[in-house]
Amino acid sequence: MKAHVYVTLKRTVLDAQGQTVADALRRMDYRGVTDVRQGKYFLLTLADDIEPTVANAEVDRIAREVLTNPVIEEYSFKLES
Amino acid sequence: MKAHVYVTLKRTVLDAQGQTVADALRRMDYRGVTDVRQGKYFLLTLADDIEPTVANAEVDRIAREVLTNPVIEEYSFKLES
């Protein structure tokens, strides 16, 4: 089983990396993009014998306690069997 | 319209960040996780009037030419209206 975890800066936090990418795209004449936010992506490989409810709880705890700085970041994740 | 772009190191490239996270999780007694790969996540906001086929082509080009280092990284993306 795999877990995809996405960690992004909260909407209220200035995303300098994302703005730099957005500015670069504008300079390169990519007109279709109006905004960019950059975040982190984690692909977790879980033990094969783990139950989905246990996996869900464990990934949620890992995302919240290890992968995310709750002051400035938020996360979402999805499981894939 | 939004585009979610995921950039990860190729399978053959050593992912030191991911291994560090995996080691940390092991030390913290998270037994369910066997491997971690870390990558980047970009959320692009696209102009409202852009057509899906045009958006698809533009995001693919941006991901390939701007967001990804083709020597060591690969990408995937999905559009969401």
GROMACS .gro file of C-alpha atoms in nm:
model
  162
    1MET     CA    1   0.000   0.000   0.000
    2LYS     CA    2   0.120   0.352  -0.082
    3ALA     CA    3   0.036   0.683   0.082
    4HIS     CA    4   0.070   1.014  -0.099
    5VAL     CA    5   0.116   1.307   0.141
    6TYR     CA    6   0.102   1.667   0.023
    7VAL     CA    7   0.234   1.942   0.252
    8THR     CA    8   0.172   2.303   0.153
    9LEU     CA    9   0.214   2.640   0.315
   10LYS     CA   10  -0.106   2.777   0.462
   11ARG     CA   11  -0.289   3.026   0.238
   12THR     CA   12  -0.199   3.308   0.477
   13VAL     CA   13   0.175   3.238   0.460
   14LEU     CA   14   0.387   3.408   0.193
   15ASP     CA   15   0.513   3.145  -0.052
   16ALA     CA   16   0.835   3.297  -0.185
   17GLN     CA   17   0.935   2.988  -0.384
   18GLY     CA   18   0.596   2.971  -0.553
   19GLN     CA   19   0.605   3.342  -0.637
   20THR     CA   20   0.951   3.304  -0.786
   21VAL     CA   21   0.828   3.025  -1.010
   22ALA     CA   22   0.520   3.230  -1.107
   23ASP     CA   23   0.742   3.531  -1.193
   24ALA     CA   24   0.973   3.310  -1.400
   25LEU     CA   25   0.677   3.167  -1.593
   26ARG     CA   26   0.549   3.518  -1.665
   27ARG     CA   27   0.890   3.624  -1.796
   28MET     CA   28   0.896   3.312  -2.016
   29ASP     CA   29   0.557   3.409  -2.164
   30TYR     CA   30   0.350   3.130  -2.015
   31ARG     CA   31   0.029   3.334  -2.005
   32GLY     CA   32  -0.206   3.062  -1.883
   33VAL     CA   33  -0.074   3.049  -1.527
   34THR     CA   34  -0.199   3.310  -1.280
   35ASP     CA   35  -0.057   3.171  -0.954
   36VAL     CA   36   0.184   2.907  -0.824
   37ARG     CA   37   0.208   2.754  -0.476
   38GLN     CA   38   0.494   2.519  -0.401
   39GLY     CA   39   0.485   2.241  -0.149
   40LYS     CA   40   0.633   1.906  -0.059
   41TYR     CA   41   0.524   1.564  -0.169
   42PHE     CA   42   0.600   1.240   0.017
   43LEU     CA   43   0.539   0.893  -0.118
   44LEU     CA   44   0.526   0.648   0.173
   45THR     CA   45   0.543   0.275   0.108
   46LEU     CA   46   0.351   0.091   0.380
   47ALA     CA   47   0.386  -0.266   0.500
   48ASP     CA   48   0.179  -0.504   0.287
   49ASP     CA   49  -0.010  -0.655   0.579
   50ILE     CA   50  -0.129  -0.324   0.727
   51GLU     CA   51  -0.506  -0.275   0.753
   52PRO     CA   52  -0.654   0.028   0.572
   53THR     CA   53  -0.799   0.185   0.889
   54VAL     CA   54  -0.467   0.140   1.073
   55ALA     CA   55  -0.278   0.275   0.772
   56ASN     CA   56  -0.507   0.576   0.757
   57ALA     CA   57  -0.454   0.656   1.126
   58GLU     CA   58  -0.077   0.604   1.109
   59VAL     CA   59  -0.028   0.815   0.794
   60ASP     CA   60  -0.244   1.091   0.942
   61ARG     CA   61  -0.029   1.091   1.257
   62ILE     CA   62   0.298   1.087   1.059
   63ALA     CA   63   0.179   1.371   0.837
   64ARG     CA   64   0.064   1.578   1.133
   65GLU     CA   65   0.351   1.512   1.374
   66VAL     CA   66   0.653   1.457   1.151
   67LEU     CA   67   0.607   1.594   0.800
   68THR     CA   68   0.416   1.914   0.872
   69ASN     CA   69   0.508   2.227   1.065
   70PRO     CA   70   0.161   2.312   1.198
   71VAL     CA   71   0.243   2.679   1.249
   72ILE     CA   72   0.282   2.752   0.879
   73GLU     CA   73   0.187   2.436   0.690
   74GLU     CA   74  -0.111   2.214   0.626
   75TYR     CA   75  -0.132   1.866   0.475
   76SER     CA   76  -0.356   1.628   0.291
   77PHE     CA   77  -0.300   1.267   0.198
   78LYS     CA   78  -0.453   0.979   0.012
   79LEU     CA   79  -0.399   0.605   0.033
   80GLU     CA   80  -0.364   0.381  -0.268
   81SER     CA   81  -0.367   0.003  -0.240
   82MET     CA   82  -0.879   2.560  -1.330
   83LYS     CA   83  -0.602   2.415  -1.115
   84ALA     CA   84  -0.311   2.191  -1.209
   85HIS     CA   85  -0.136   1.968  -0.956
   86VAL     CA   86   0.222   1.886  -1.059
   87TYR     CA   87   0.429   1.625  -0.875
   88VAL     CA   88   0.804   1.614  -0.933
   89THR     CA   89   1.001   1.322  -0.789
   90LEU     CA   90   1.352   1.188  -0.819
   91LYS     CA   91   1.384   0.901  -1.062
   92ARG     CA   92   1.380   0.556  -0.901
   93THR     CA   93   1.749   0.511  -0.983
   94VAL     CA   94   1.854   0.831  -0.804
   95LEU     CA   95   1.943   0.820  -0.435
   96ASP     CA   96   1.683   1.012  -0.235
   97ALA     CA   97   1.876   1.125   0.073
   98GLN     CA   98   1.589   1.338   0.208
   99GLY     CA   99   1.344   1.052   0.180
  100GLN     CA  100   1.584   0.812   0.349
  101THR     CA  101   1.638   1.057   0.632
  102VAL     CA  102   1.263   1.078   0.688
  103ALA     CA  103   1.235   0.697   0.672
  104ASP     CA  104   1.515   0.659   0.929
  105ALA     CA  105   1.351   0.914   1.157
  106LEU     CA  106   1.019   0.731   1.137
  107ARG     CA  107   1.190   0.403   1.224
  108ARG     CA  108   1.356   0.560   1.528
  109MET     CA  109   1.018   0.700   1.632
  110ASP     CA  110   0.867   0.349   1.615
  111TYR     CA  111   0.638   0.400   1.319
  112ARG     CA  112   0.656   0.037   1.207
  113GLY     CA  113   0.406   0.058   0.922
  114VAL     CA  114   0.628   0.255   0.683
  115THR     CA  115   0.891   0.065   0.482
  116ASP     CA  116   1.009   0.338   0.244
  117VAL     CA  117   0.981   0.713   0.187
  118ARG     CA  118   1.047   0.912  -0.130
  119GLN     CA  119   1.035   1.291  -0.113
  120GLY     CA  120   0.945   1.516  -0.400
  121LYS     CA  121   0.805   1.856  -0.486
  122TYR     CA  122   0.446   1.955  -0.535
  123PHE     CA  123   0.327   2.256  -0.735
  124LEU     CA  124  -0.026   2.389  -0.741
  125LEU     CA  125  -0.075   2.603  -1.052
  126THR     CA  126  -0.378   2.826  -1.085
  127LEU     CA  127  -0.469   2.863  -1.451
  128ALA     CA  128  -0.663   3.139  -1.626
  129ASP     CA  129  -1.038   3.075  -1.612
  130ASP     CA  130  -1.092   3.098  -1.986
  131ILE     CA  131  -0.826   2.846  -2.084
  132GLU     CA  132  -0.941   2.538  -2.277
  133PRO     CA  133  -0.868   2.197  -2.123
  134THR     CA  134  -0.659   2.073  -2.415
  135VAL     CA  135  -0.457   2.396  -2.419
  136ALA     CA  136  -0.418   2.379  -2.041
  137ASN     CA  137  -0.301   2.019  -2.064
  138ALA     CA  138  -0.037   2.104  -2.324
  139GLU     CA  139   0.082   2.415  -2.139
  140VAL     CA  140   0.108   2.243  -1.799
  141ASP     CA  141   0.292   1.951  -1.957
  142ARG     CA  142   0.542   2.190  -2.114
  143ILE     CA  143   0.587   2.388  -1.791
  144ALA     CA  144   0.638   2.070  -1.591
  145ARG     CA  145   0.888   1.933  -1.842
  146GLU     CA  146   1.084   2.249  -1.919
  147VAL     CA  147   1.067   2.453  -1.600
  148LEU     CA  148   0.977   2.245  -1.296
  149THR     CA  149   1.169   1.924  -1.366
  150ASN     CA  150   1.538   1.851  -1.404
  151PRO     CA  151   1.513   1.574  -1.665
  152VAL     CA  152   1.851   1.426  -1.573
  153ILE     CA  153   1.742   1.315  -1.227
  154GLU     CA  154   1.369   1.389  -1.195
  155GLU     CA  155   1.038   1.283  -1.345
  156TYR     CA  156   0.695   1.441  -1.319
  157SER     CA  157   0.328   1.373  -1.335
  158PHE     CA  158   0.034   1.612  -1.320
  159LYS     CA  159  -0.339   1.627  -1.313
  160LEU     CA  160  -0.586   1.900  -1.401
  161GLU     CA  161  -0.886   1.987  -1.189
  162SER     CA  162  -1.157   2.223  -1.311
   0.00000   0.00000   0.00000
